[in-house]
Short mmCIF file of C-alpha atoms in Angstrom, two decimals:
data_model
loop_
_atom_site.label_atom_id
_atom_site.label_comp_id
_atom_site.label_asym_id
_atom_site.label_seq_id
_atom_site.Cartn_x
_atom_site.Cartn_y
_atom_site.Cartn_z
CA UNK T 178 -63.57 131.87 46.28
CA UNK T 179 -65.32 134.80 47.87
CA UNK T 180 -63.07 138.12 48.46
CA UNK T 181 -63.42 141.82 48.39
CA UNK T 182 -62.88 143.29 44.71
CA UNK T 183 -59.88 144.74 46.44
CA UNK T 184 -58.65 147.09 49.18
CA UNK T 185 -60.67 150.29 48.52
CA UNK T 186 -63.90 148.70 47.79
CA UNK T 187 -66.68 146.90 49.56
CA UNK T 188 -67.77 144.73 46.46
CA UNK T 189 -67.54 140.96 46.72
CA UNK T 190 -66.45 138.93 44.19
CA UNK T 191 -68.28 135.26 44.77
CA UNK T 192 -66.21 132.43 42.19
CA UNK T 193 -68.03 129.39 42.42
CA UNK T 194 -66.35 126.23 40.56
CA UNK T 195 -67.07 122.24 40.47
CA UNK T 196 -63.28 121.47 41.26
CA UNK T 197 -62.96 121.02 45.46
CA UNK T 198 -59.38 122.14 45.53
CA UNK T 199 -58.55 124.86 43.48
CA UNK T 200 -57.73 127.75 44.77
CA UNK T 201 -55.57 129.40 42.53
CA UNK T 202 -57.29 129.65 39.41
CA UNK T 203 -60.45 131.48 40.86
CA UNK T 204 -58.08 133.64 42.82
CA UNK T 205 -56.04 134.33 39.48
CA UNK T 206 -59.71 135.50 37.59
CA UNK T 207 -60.55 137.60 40.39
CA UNK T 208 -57.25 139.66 39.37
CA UNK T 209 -58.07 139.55 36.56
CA UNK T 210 -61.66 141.26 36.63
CA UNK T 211 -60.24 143.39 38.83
CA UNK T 212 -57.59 144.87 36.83
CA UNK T 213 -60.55 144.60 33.73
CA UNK T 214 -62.89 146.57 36.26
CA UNK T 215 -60.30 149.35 37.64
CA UNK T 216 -58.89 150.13 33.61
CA UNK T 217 -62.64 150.80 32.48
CA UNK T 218 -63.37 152.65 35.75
CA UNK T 219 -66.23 150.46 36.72
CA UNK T 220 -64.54 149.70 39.79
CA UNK T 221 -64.83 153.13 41.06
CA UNK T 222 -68.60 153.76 40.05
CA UNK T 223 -69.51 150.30 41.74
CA UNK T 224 -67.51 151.99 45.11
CA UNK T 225 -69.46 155.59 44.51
CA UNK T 226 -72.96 153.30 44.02
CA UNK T 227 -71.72 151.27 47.32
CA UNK T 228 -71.43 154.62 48.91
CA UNK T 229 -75.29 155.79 48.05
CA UNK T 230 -77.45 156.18 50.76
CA UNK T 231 -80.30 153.57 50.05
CA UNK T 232 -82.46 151.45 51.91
CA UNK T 233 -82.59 149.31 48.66
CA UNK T 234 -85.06 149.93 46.24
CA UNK T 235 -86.39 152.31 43.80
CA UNK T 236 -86.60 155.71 44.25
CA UNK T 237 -89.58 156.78 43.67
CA UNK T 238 -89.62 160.26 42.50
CA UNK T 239 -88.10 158.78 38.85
CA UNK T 240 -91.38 157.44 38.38
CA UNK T 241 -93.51 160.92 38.47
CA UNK T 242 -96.36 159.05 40.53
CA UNK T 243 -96.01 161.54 44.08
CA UNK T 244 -99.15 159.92 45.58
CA UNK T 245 -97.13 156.89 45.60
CA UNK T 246 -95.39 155.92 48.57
CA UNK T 247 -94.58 152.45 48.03
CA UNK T 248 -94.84 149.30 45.61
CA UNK T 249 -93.78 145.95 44.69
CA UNK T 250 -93.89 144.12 41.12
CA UNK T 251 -93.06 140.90 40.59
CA UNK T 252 -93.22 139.34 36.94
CA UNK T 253 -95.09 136.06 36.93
CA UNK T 254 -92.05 134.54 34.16
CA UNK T 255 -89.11 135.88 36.14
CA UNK T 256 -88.40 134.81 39.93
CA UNK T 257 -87.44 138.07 40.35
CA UNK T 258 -89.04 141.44 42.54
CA UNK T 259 -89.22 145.02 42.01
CA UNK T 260 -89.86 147.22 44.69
CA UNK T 261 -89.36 150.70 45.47
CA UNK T 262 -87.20 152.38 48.47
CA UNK T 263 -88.90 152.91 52.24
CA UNK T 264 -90.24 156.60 52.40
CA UNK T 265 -90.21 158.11 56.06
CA UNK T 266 -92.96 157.25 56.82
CA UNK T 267 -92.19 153.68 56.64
CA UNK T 268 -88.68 153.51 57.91
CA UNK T 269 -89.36 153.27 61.69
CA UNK T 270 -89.46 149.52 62.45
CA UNK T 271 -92.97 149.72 63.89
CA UNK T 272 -94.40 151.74 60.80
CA UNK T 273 -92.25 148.84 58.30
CA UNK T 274 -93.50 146.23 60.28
CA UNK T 275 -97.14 148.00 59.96
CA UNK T 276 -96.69 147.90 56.35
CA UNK T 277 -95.35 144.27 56.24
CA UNK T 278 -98.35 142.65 57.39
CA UNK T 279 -100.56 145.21 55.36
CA UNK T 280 -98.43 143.44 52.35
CA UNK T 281 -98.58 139.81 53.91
CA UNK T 282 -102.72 140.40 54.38
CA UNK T 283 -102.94 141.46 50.53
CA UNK T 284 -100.79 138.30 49.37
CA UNK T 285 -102.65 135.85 51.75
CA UNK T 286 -105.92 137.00 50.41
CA UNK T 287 -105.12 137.38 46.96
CA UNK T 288 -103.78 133.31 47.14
CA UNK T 289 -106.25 132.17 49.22
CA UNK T 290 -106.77 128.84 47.90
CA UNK T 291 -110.42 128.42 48.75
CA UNK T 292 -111.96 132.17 47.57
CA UNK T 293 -108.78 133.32 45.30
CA UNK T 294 -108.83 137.15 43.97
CA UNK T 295 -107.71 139.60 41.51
CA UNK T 296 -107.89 142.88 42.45
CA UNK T 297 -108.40 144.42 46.31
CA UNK T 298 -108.18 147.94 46.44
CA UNK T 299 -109.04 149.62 50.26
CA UNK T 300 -109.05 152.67 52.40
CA UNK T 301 -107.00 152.38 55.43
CA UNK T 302 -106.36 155.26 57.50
CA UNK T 303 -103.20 156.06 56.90
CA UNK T 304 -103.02 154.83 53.24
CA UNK T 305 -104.72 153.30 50.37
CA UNK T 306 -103.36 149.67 48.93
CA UNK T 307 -103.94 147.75 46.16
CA UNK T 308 -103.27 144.30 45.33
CA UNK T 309 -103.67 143.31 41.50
CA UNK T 310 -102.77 140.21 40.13
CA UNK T 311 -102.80 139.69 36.02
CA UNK T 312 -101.54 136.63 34.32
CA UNK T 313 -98.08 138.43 33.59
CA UNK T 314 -97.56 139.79 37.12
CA UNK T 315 -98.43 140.62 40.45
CA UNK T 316 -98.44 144.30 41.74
CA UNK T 317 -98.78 145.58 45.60
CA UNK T 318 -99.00 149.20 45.95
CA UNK T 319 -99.33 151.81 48.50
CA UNK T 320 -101.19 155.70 48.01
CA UNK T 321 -101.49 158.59 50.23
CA UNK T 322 -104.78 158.28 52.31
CA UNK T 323 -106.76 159.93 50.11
CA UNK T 324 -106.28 159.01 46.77
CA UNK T 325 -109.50 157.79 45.27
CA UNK T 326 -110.09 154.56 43.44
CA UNK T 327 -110.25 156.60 39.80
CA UNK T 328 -106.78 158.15 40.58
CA UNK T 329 -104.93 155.09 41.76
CA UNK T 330 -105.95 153.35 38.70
CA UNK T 331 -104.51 155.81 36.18
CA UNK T 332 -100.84 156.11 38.85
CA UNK T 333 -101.27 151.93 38.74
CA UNK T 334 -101.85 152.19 34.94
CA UNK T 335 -98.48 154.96 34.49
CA UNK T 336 -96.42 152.62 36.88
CA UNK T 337 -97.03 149.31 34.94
CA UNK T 338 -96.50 151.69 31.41
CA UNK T 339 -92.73 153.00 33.50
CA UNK T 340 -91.95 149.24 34.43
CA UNK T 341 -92.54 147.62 31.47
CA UNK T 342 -90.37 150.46 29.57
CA UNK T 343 -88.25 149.84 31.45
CA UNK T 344 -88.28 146.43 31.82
CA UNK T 345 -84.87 145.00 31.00
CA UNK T 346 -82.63 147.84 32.95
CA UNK T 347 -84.98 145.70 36.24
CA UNK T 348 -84.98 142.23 35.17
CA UNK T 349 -82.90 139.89 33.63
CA UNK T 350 -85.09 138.04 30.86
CA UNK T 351 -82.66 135.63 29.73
CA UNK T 352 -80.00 133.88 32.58
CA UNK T 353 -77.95 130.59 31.97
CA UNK T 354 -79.25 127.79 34.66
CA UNK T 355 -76.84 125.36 36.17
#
């Protein structure tokens, strides 16, 4: 059963269930949350958050890090990804694609089966990256062009400090397999 939370917002509400005709029931427990969402006033907050102009991902600015202008985290235990929103400077298709394959070089090389690595840090000329991978996660990240290597460790240090405080509000630890 897959349906709009209702008329006046663009949430969908996907009901999955083993039975191959009912139709009813799941239709019955989406009125249900509904009603359960619009009396709390979630309903309206997940509309307003809907609404947000966002290309996705984390805003960086919460994070205090300004030489940063892009990262991704992924947890080595969780099959789940962290990354931050597209500044600017990356949200021309040319300039994402640019900073796709800087992204797809850094994983390729830090997986490279025959000569695998740890840590890559370069100077580009429009940025600096780093790739570091740990035994609890894997972090890809993205500095002005002139950040030097001393700097980006102690913004890579603060960020991993941020996202492990914050952890749980990014991840889900703990989710029921079927």
């Amino acid at each position: 059963h897959v349906s709009y939370l209702s008329d006046d917002c663009q949430a969908c509400l996907l009901l999955l269930s083993v039975e191959p005709n009912v139709f009813f029931t799941p239709s019955d427990a989406k009125r249900r949350i509904t009603d359960k969402l619009r009396s709390t006033k979630c309903l309206e907050a997940i509309s307003k958050e809907i609404e947000k102009p966002t290309n996705g991902g984390l805003n960086l600015s919460i994070i205090g890090i300004p030489q940063l202008r892009h990262f991704l985290y992924k947890p080595k235990t969780a099959a789940q990804l962290l990354c931050s929103e597209l500044v600017p400077l990356y949200t021309s298709l040319n300039e994402f694609e640019r900073l796709e394959g800087i992204y797809c070089d850094l994983l390729h090389r830090i997986h490279n089966n025959s000569r695998p690595l740890k840590l890559i840090f370069e100077v580009h000329e429009r940025e600096v990256v780093l790739a570091w991978v740990t035994a609890a996660y894997e972090l890809y990240a993205v500095f002005e062009p002139f950040v030097d290597m001393c700097t980006v460790i102690k913004h890579v240090d603060k960020l991993i400090k941020w996202i492990e405080k914050e952890y749980d509000v990014f991840f889900i630890r703990n989710h029921p397999t079927f």
